[in-house]
Short mmCIF file of C-alpha atoms and ligand atoms in Angstrom, two decimals:
data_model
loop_
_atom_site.label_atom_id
_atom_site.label_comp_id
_atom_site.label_asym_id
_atom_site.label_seq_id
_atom_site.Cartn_x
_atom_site.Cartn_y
_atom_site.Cartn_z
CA UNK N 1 -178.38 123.71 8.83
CA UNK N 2 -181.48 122.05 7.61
CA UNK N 3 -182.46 122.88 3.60
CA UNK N 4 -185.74 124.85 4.40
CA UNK N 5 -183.91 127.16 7.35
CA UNK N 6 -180.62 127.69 4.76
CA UNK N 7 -183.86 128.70 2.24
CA UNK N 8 -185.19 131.05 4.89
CA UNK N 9 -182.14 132.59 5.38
CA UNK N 10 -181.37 133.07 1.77
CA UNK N 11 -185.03 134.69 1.64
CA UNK N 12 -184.65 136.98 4.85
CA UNK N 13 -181.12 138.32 3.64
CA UNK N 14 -183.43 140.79 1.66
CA UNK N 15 -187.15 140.68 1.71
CA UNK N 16 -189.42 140.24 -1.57
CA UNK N 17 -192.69 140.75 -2.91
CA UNK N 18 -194.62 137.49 -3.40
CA UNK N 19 -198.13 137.72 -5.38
CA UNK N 20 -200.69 134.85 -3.46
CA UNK N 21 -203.73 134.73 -6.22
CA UNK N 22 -205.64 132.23 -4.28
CA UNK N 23 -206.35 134.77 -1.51
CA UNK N 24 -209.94 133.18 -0.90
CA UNK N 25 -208.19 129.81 -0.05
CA UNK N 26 -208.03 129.01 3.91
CA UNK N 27 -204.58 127.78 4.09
CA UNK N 28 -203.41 130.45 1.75
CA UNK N 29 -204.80 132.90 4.06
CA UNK N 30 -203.56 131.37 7.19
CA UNK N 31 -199.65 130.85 5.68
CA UNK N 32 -199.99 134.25 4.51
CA UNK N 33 -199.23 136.43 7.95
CA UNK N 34 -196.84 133.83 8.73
CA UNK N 35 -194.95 134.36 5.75
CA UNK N 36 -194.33 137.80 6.64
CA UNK N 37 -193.79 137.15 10.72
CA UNK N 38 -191.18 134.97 9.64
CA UNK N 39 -190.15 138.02 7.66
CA UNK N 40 -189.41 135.44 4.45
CA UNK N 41 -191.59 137.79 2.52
CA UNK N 42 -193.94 140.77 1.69
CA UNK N 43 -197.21 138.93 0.67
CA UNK N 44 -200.25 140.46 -1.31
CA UNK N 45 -203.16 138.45 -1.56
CA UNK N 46 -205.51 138.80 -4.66
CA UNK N 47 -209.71 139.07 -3.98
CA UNK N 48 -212.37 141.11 -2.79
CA UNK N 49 -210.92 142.50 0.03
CA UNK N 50 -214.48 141.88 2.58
CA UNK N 51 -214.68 138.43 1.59
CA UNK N 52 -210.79 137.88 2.01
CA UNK N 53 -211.43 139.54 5.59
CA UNK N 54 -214.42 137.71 6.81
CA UNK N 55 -213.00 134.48 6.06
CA UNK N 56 -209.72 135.53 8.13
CA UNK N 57 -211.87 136.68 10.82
CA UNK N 58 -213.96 133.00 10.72
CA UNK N 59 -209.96 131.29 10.57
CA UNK N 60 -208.88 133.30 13.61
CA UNK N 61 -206.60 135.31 11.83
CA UNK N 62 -205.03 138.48 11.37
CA UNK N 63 -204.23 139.95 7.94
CA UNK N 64 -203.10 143.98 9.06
CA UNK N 65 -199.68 143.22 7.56
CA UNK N 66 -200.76 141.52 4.68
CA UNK N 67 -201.57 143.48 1.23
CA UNK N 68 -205.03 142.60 -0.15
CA UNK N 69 -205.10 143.83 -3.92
CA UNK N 70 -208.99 143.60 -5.70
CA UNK N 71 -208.04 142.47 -9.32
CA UNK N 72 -211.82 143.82 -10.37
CA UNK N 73 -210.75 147.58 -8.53
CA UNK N 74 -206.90 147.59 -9.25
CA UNK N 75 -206.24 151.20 -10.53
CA UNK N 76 -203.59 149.03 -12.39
CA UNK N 77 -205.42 146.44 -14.31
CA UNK N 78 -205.43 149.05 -17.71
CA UNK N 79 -201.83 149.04 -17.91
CA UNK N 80 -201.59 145.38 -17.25
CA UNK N 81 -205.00 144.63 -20.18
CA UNK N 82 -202.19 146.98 -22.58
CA UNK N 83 -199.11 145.16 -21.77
CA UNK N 84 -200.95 142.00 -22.18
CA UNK N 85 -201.77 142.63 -25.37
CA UNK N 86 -198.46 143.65 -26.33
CA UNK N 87 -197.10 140.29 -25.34
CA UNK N 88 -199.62 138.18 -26.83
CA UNK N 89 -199.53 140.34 -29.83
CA UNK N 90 -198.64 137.10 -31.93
CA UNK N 91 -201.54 135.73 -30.85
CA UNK N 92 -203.63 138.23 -31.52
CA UNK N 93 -204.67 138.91 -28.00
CA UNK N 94 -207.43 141.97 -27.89
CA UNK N 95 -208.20 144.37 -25.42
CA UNK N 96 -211.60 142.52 -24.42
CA UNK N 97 -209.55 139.15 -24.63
CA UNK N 98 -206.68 140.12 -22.35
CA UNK N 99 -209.68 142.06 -19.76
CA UNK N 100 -211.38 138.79 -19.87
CA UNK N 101 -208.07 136.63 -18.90
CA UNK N 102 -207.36 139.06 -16.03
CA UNK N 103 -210.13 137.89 -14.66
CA UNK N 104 -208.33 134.60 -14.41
CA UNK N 105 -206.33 136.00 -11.09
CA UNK N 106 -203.16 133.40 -11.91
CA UNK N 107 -203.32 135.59 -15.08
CA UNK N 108 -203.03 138.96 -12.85
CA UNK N 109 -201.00 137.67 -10.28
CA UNK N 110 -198.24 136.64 -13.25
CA UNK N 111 -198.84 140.01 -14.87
CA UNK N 112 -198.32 141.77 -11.62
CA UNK N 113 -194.71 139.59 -11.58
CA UNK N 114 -194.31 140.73 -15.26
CA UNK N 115 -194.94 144.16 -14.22
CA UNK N 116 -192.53 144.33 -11.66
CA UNK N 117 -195.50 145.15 -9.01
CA UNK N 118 -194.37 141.30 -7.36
CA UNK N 119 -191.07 139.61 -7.15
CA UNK N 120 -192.62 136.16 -7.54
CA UNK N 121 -196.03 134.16 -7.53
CA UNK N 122 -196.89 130.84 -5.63
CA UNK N 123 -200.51 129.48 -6.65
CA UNK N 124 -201.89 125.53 -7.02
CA UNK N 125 -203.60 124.68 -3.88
CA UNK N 126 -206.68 125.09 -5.96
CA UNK N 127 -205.61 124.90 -9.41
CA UNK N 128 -203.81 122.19 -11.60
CA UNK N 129 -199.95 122.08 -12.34
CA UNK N 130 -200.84 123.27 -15.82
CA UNK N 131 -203.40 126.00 -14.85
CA UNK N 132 -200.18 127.66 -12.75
CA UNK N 133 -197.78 126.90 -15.39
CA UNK N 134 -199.83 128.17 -18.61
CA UNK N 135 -199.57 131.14 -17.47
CA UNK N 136 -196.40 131.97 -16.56
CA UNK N 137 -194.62 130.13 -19.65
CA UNK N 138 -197.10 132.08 -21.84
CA UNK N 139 -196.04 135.66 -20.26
CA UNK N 140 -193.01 135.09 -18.19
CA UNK N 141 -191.59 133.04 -20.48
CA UNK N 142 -187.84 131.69 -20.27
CA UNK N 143 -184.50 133.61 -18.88
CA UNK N 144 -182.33 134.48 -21.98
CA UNK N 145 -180.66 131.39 -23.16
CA UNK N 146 -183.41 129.00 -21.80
CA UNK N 147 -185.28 127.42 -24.00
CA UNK N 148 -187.42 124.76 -21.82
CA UNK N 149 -188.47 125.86 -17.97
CA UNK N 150 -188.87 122.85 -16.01
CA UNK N 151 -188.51 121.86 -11.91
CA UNK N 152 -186.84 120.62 -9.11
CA UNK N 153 -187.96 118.46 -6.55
CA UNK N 154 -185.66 119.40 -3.22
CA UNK N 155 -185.15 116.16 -1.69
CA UNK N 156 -183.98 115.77 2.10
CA UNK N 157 -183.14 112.30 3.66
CA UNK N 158 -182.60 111.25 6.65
CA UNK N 159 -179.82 109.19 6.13
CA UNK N 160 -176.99 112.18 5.61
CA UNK N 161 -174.53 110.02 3.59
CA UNK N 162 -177.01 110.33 0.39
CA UNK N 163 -176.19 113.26 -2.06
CA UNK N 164 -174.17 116.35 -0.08
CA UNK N 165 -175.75 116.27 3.36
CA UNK N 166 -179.00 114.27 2.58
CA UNK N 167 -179.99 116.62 0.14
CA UNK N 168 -180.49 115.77 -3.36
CA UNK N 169 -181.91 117.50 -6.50
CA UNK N 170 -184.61 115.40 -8.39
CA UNK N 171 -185.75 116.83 -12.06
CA UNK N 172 -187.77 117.00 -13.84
CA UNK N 173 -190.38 115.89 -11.84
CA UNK N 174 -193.52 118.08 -13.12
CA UNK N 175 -192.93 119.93 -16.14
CA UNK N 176 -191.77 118.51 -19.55
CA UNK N 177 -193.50 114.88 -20.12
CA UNK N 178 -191.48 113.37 -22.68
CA UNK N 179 -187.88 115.20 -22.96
CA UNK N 180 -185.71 115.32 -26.26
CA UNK N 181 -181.97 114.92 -25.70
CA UNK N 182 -181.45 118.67 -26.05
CA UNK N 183 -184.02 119.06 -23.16
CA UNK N 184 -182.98 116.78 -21.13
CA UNK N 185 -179.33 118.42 -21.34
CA UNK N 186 -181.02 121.64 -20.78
CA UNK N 187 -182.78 120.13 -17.40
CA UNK N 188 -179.20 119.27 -16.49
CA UNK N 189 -177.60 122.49 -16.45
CA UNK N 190 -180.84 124.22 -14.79
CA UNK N 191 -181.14 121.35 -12.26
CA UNK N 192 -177.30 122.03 -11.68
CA UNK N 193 -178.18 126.13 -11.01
CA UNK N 194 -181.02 125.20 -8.31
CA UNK N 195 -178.72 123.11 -6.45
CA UNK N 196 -176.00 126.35 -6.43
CA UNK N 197 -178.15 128.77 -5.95
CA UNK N 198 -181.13 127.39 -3.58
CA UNK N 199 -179.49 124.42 -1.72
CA UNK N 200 -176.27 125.77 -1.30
CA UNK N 201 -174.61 123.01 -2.95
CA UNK N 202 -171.18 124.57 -4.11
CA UNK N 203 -170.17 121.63 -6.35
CA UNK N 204 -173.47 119.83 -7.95
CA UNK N 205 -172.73 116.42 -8.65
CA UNK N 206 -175.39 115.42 -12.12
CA UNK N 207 -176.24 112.05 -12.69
CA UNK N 208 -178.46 111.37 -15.98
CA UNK N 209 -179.73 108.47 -14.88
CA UNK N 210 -181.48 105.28 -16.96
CA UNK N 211 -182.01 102.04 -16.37
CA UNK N 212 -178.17 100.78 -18.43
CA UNK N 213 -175.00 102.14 -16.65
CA UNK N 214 -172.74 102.96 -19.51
CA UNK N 215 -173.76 100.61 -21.85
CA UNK N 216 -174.70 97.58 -19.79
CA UNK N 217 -178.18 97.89 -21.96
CA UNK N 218 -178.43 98.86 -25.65
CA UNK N 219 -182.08 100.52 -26.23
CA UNK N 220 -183.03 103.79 -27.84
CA UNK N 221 -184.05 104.98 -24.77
CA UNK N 222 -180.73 104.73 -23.18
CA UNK N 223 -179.41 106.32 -26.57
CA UNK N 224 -181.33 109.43 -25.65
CA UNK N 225 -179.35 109.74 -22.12
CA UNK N 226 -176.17 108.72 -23.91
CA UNK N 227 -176.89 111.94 -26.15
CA UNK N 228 -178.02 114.04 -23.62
CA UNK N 229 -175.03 113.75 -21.56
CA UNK N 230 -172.80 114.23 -24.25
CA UNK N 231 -174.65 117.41 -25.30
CA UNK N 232 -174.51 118.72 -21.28
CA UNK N 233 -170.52 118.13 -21.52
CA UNK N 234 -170.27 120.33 -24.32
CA UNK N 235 -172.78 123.26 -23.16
CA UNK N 236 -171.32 122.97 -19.54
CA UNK N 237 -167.73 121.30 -19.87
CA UNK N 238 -166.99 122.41 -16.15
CA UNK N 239 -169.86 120.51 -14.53
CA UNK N 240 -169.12 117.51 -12.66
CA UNK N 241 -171.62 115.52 -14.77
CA UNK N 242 -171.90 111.92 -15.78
CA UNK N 243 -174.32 109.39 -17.92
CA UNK N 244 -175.59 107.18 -18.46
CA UNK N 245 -176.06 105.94 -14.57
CA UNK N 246 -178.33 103.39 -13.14
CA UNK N 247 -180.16 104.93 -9.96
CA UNK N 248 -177.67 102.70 -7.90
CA UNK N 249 -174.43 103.20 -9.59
CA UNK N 250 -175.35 107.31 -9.04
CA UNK N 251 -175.73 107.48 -5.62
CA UNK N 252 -174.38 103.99 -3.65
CA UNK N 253 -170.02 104.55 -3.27
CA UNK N 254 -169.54 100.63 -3.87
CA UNK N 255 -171.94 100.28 -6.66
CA UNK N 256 -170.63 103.92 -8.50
CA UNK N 257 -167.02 102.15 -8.20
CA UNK N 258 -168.05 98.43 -9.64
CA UNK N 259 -170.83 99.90 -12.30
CA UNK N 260 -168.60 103.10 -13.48
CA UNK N 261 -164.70 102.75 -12.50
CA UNK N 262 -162.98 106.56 -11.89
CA UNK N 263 -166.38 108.45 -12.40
CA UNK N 264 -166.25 111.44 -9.82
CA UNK N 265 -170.31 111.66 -10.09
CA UNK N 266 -170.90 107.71 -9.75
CA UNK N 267 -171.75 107.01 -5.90
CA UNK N 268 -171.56 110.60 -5.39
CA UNK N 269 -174.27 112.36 -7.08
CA UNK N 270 -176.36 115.36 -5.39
CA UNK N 271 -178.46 115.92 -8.80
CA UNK N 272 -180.85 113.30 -10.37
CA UNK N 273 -181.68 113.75 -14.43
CA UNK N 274 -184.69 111.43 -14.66
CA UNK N 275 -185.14 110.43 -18.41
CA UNK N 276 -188.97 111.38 -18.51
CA UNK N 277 -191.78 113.09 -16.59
CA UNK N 278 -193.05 109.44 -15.61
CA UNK N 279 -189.84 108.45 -13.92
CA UNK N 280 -189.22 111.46 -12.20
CA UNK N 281 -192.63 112.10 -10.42
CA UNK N 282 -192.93 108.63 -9.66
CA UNK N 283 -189.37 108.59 -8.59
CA UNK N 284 -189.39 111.42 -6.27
CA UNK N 285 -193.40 110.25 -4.40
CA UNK N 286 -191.37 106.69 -3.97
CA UNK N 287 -188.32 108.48 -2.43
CA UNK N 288 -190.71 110.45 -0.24
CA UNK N 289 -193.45 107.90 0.45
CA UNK N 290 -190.90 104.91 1.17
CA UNK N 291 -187.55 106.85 1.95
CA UNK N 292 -189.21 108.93 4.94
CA UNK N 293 -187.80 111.68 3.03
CA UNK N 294 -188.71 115.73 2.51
CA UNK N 295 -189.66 116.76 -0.70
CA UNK N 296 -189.73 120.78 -1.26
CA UNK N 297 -191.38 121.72 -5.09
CA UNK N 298 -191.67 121.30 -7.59
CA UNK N 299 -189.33 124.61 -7.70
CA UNK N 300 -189.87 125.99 -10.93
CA UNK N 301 -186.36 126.31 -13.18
CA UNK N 302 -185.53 128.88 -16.29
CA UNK N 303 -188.17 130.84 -16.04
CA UNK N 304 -187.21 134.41 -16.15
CA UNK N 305 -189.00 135.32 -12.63
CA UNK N 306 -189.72 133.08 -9.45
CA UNK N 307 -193.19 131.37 -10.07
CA UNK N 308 -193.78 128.13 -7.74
CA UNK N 309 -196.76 125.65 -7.76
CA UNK N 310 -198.29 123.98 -5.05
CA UNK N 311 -199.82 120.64 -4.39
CA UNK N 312 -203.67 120.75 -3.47
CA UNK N 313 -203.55 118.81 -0.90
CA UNK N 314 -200.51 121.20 1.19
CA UNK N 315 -200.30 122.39 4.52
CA UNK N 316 -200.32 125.76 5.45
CA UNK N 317 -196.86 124.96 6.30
CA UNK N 318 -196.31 123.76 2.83
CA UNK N 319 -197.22 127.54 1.15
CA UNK N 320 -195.45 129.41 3.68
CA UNK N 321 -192.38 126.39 2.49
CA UNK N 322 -193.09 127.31 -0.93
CA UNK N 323 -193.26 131.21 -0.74
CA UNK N 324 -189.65 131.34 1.16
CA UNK N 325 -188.30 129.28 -1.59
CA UNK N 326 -189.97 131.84 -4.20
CA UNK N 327 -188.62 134.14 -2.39
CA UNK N 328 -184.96 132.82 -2.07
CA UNK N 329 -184.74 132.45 -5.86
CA UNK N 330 -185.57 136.46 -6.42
CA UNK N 331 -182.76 136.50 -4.40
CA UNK N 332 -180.61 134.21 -6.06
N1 ACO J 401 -190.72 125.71 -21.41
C1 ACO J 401 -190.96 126.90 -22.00
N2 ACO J 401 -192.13 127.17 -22.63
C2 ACO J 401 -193.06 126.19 -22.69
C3 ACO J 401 -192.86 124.93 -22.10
C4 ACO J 401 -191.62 124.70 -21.44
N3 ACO J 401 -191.34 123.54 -20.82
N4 ACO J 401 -193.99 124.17 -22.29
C5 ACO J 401 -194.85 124.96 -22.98
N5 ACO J 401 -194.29 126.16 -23.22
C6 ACO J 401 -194.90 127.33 -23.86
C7 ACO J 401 -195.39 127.04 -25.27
O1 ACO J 401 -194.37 127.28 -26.21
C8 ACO J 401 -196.53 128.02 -25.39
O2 ACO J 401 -196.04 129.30 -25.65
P1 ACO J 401 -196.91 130.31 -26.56
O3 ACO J 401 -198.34 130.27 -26.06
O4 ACO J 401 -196.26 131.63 -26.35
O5 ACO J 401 -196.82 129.80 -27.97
C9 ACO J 401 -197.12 128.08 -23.97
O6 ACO J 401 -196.08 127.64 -23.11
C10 ACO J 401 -198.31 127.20 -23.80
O7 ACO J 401 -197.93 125.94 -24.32
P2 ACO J 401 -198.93 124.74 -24.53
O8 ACO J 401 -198.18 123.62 -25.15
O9 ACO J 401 -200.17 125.22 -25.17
O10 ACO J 401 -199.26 124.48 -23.03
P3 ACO J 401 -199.74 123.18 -22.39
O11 ACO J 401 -201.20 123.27 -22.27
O12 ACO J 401 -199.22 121.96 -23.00
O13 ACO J 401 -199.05 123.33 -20.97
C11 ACO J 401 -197.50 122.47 -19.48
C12 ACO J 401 -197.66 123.26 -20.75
C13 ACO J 401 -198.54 122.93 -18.49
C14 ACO J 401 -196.15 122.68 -18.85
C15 ACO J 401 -197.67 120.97 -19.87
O14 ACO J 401 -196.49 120.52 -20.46
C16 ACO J 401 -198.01 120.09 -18.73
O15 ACO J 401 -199.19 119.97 -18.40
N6 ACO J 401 -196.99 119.41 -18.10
C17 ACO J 401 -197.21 118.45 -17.06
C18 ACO J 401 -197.68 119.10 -15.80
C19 ACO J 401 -198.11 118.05 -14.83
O16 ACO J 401 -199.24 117.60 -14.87
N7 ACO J 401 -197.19 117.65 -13.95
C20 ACO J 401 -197.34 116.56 -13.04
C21 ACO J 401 -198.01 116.93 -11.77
S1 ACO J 401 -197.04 117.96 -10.75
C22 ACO J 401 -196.72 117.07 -9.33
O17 ACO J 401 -197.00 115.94 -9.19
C23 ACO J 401 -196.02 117.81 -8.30
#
């Protein structure tokens, strides 16, 4: 089955609640309906309701199955301006502060996730990386034991004999800039999870790749990989995980046997540890630019609800991509 109908299917097996706070956008509006014909998802979409409906009359479209929820109107918004507060206490968020960031609708749409009122939120066709993320690292926060959220890229080739089926896992492609060695273990073991539990990928494979394949360069850089594999062994000893691995020696049979003799991840791997932010966002736009190859994310990973970014310049095919993958990990 191909990765984004195995992700439908995970999201259809039972439906959730996905929060859409760019409900002015066109292609929001547009993937919207299909999200929930496909029956991936329940969609709400946050605006003024008229404006939300004239522009899906002037698209063609029909929203009678879609939720429209008026952040300005929401017999809810008190509750969410008190529970703000009470999260941001440290920061000494008050009552006028937290009204005024609800006006923000990323801000409502991730309380309405913190609130239990949504299952998950998918925003960014309109707003930055950051302006999505802020948000939800500030009030979601991290699942218990997490200490750094960061992503996935979900890579699909065409050429089936690369990672398990043409899929591999790329991170972290959009999140943490400059890792430490405890982070980049940390990216690891999450990386590891999101193949499990979104591709389907029963036994991830981790390379923690670099540009030395165990210790054909000495520089601090490769150091940090060197550590950061050694910490992963001892917070996961059961994953199949290996380091450090030149790009070539991770995922080319021949090359993993010559570079890293009786590795089981060498010419094998599924997931891809880039050493920095640079690496792995260039690394995954070359493997999709050049490599003719699908690239689903970034998937948010750690946080302690679904929250999913898009790029601004998707489809509408892209959101209604994103929100089943939002969806499947409320179901993971
Ligand atoms: N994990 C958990 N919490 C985090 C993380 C993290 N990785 N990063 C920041 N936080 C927390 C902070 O502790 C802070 O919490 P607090 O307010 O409760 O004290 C809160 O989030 C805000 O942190 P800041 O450091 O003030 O937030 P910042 O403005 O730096 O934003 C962000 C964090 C958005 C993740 C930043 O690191 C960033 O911009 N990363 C790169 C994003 C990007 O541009 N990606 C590339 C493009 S994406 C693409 O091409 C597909």
């Amino acid at each position: 089955m191909a990765l984004m109908d195995n992700i439908m299917a995970r999201a259809r097996a039972n439906v959730r609640h996905i929060v859409l706070p760019e409900g002015n956008e066109p292609r929001t509006i547009q993937a919207a309906p299909i999200a929930v014909k496909e029956g991936i998802a329940k969609v709400t979409l946050l605006g003024n309701a008229e404006e939300i409906q004239a522009k899906a009359k002037e698209l063609g479209v029909c929203l009678k199955d879609v939720a429209i929820v008026d952040p300005a109107r929401d017999e809810k918004r008190p509750a969410y301006i008190e529970a703000l507060c009470e999260i941001r206490k440290s920061k000494g968020v008050t009552p006028e502060q937290a009204d005024k960031m609800l006006n923000d609708f990323l801000y409502y749409g991730i309380m309405m996730v913190k609130m239990g009122d949504a299952d998950g939120m998918v925003s960014g066709a309109v707003h930055s990386t950051g302006d999505v993320l802020r948000p939800a690292l500030q009030i979601i926060k991290g699942k218990k034991g997490i200490k750094s959220v960061s992503s996935s890229f979900l890579m699909e080739s065409p050429n089936k004999n690369m990672g398990e089926n043409g899929v591999v896992v790329f991170s972290d492609c959009a999140v943490i800039p400059c890792p430490t060695a405890e982070e980049l273990a940390g990216i690891a073991l999450a990386a590891a999870e999101t193949a499990r539990g979104l591709c389907g990928i029963e036994e991830p494979k981790v390379a923690m790749l670099s540009f030395s394949t165990k210790g054909s360069a000495k520089h601090e850089l490769v150091d940090k990989v060197t550590q950061a594999t050694q910490m992963a062994h001892e917070m996961a000893p059961e994953l199949c995980l290996d380091g450090e691995l030149q790009l070539d020696a991770a995922l080319v049979p021949e090359v993993g046997e010559l570079k890293a003799p009786g590795s089981k991840v060498a010419g094998h791997a599924n997931v891809l540890v880039f050493p920095d932010l640079q690496a792995g966002n260039i690394g995954y736009k070359l493997t999709q630019r050049f490599g003719n190859c699908n690239a689903f994310g970034p998937v948010m990973q750690g946080l302690a609800a679904p929250v999913n970014d898009l790029s601004r310049g998707c489809s509408v095919n892209d959101i209604v991509s994103v929100i089943a993958i939002t969806a499947a990990q409320a179901n993971a």
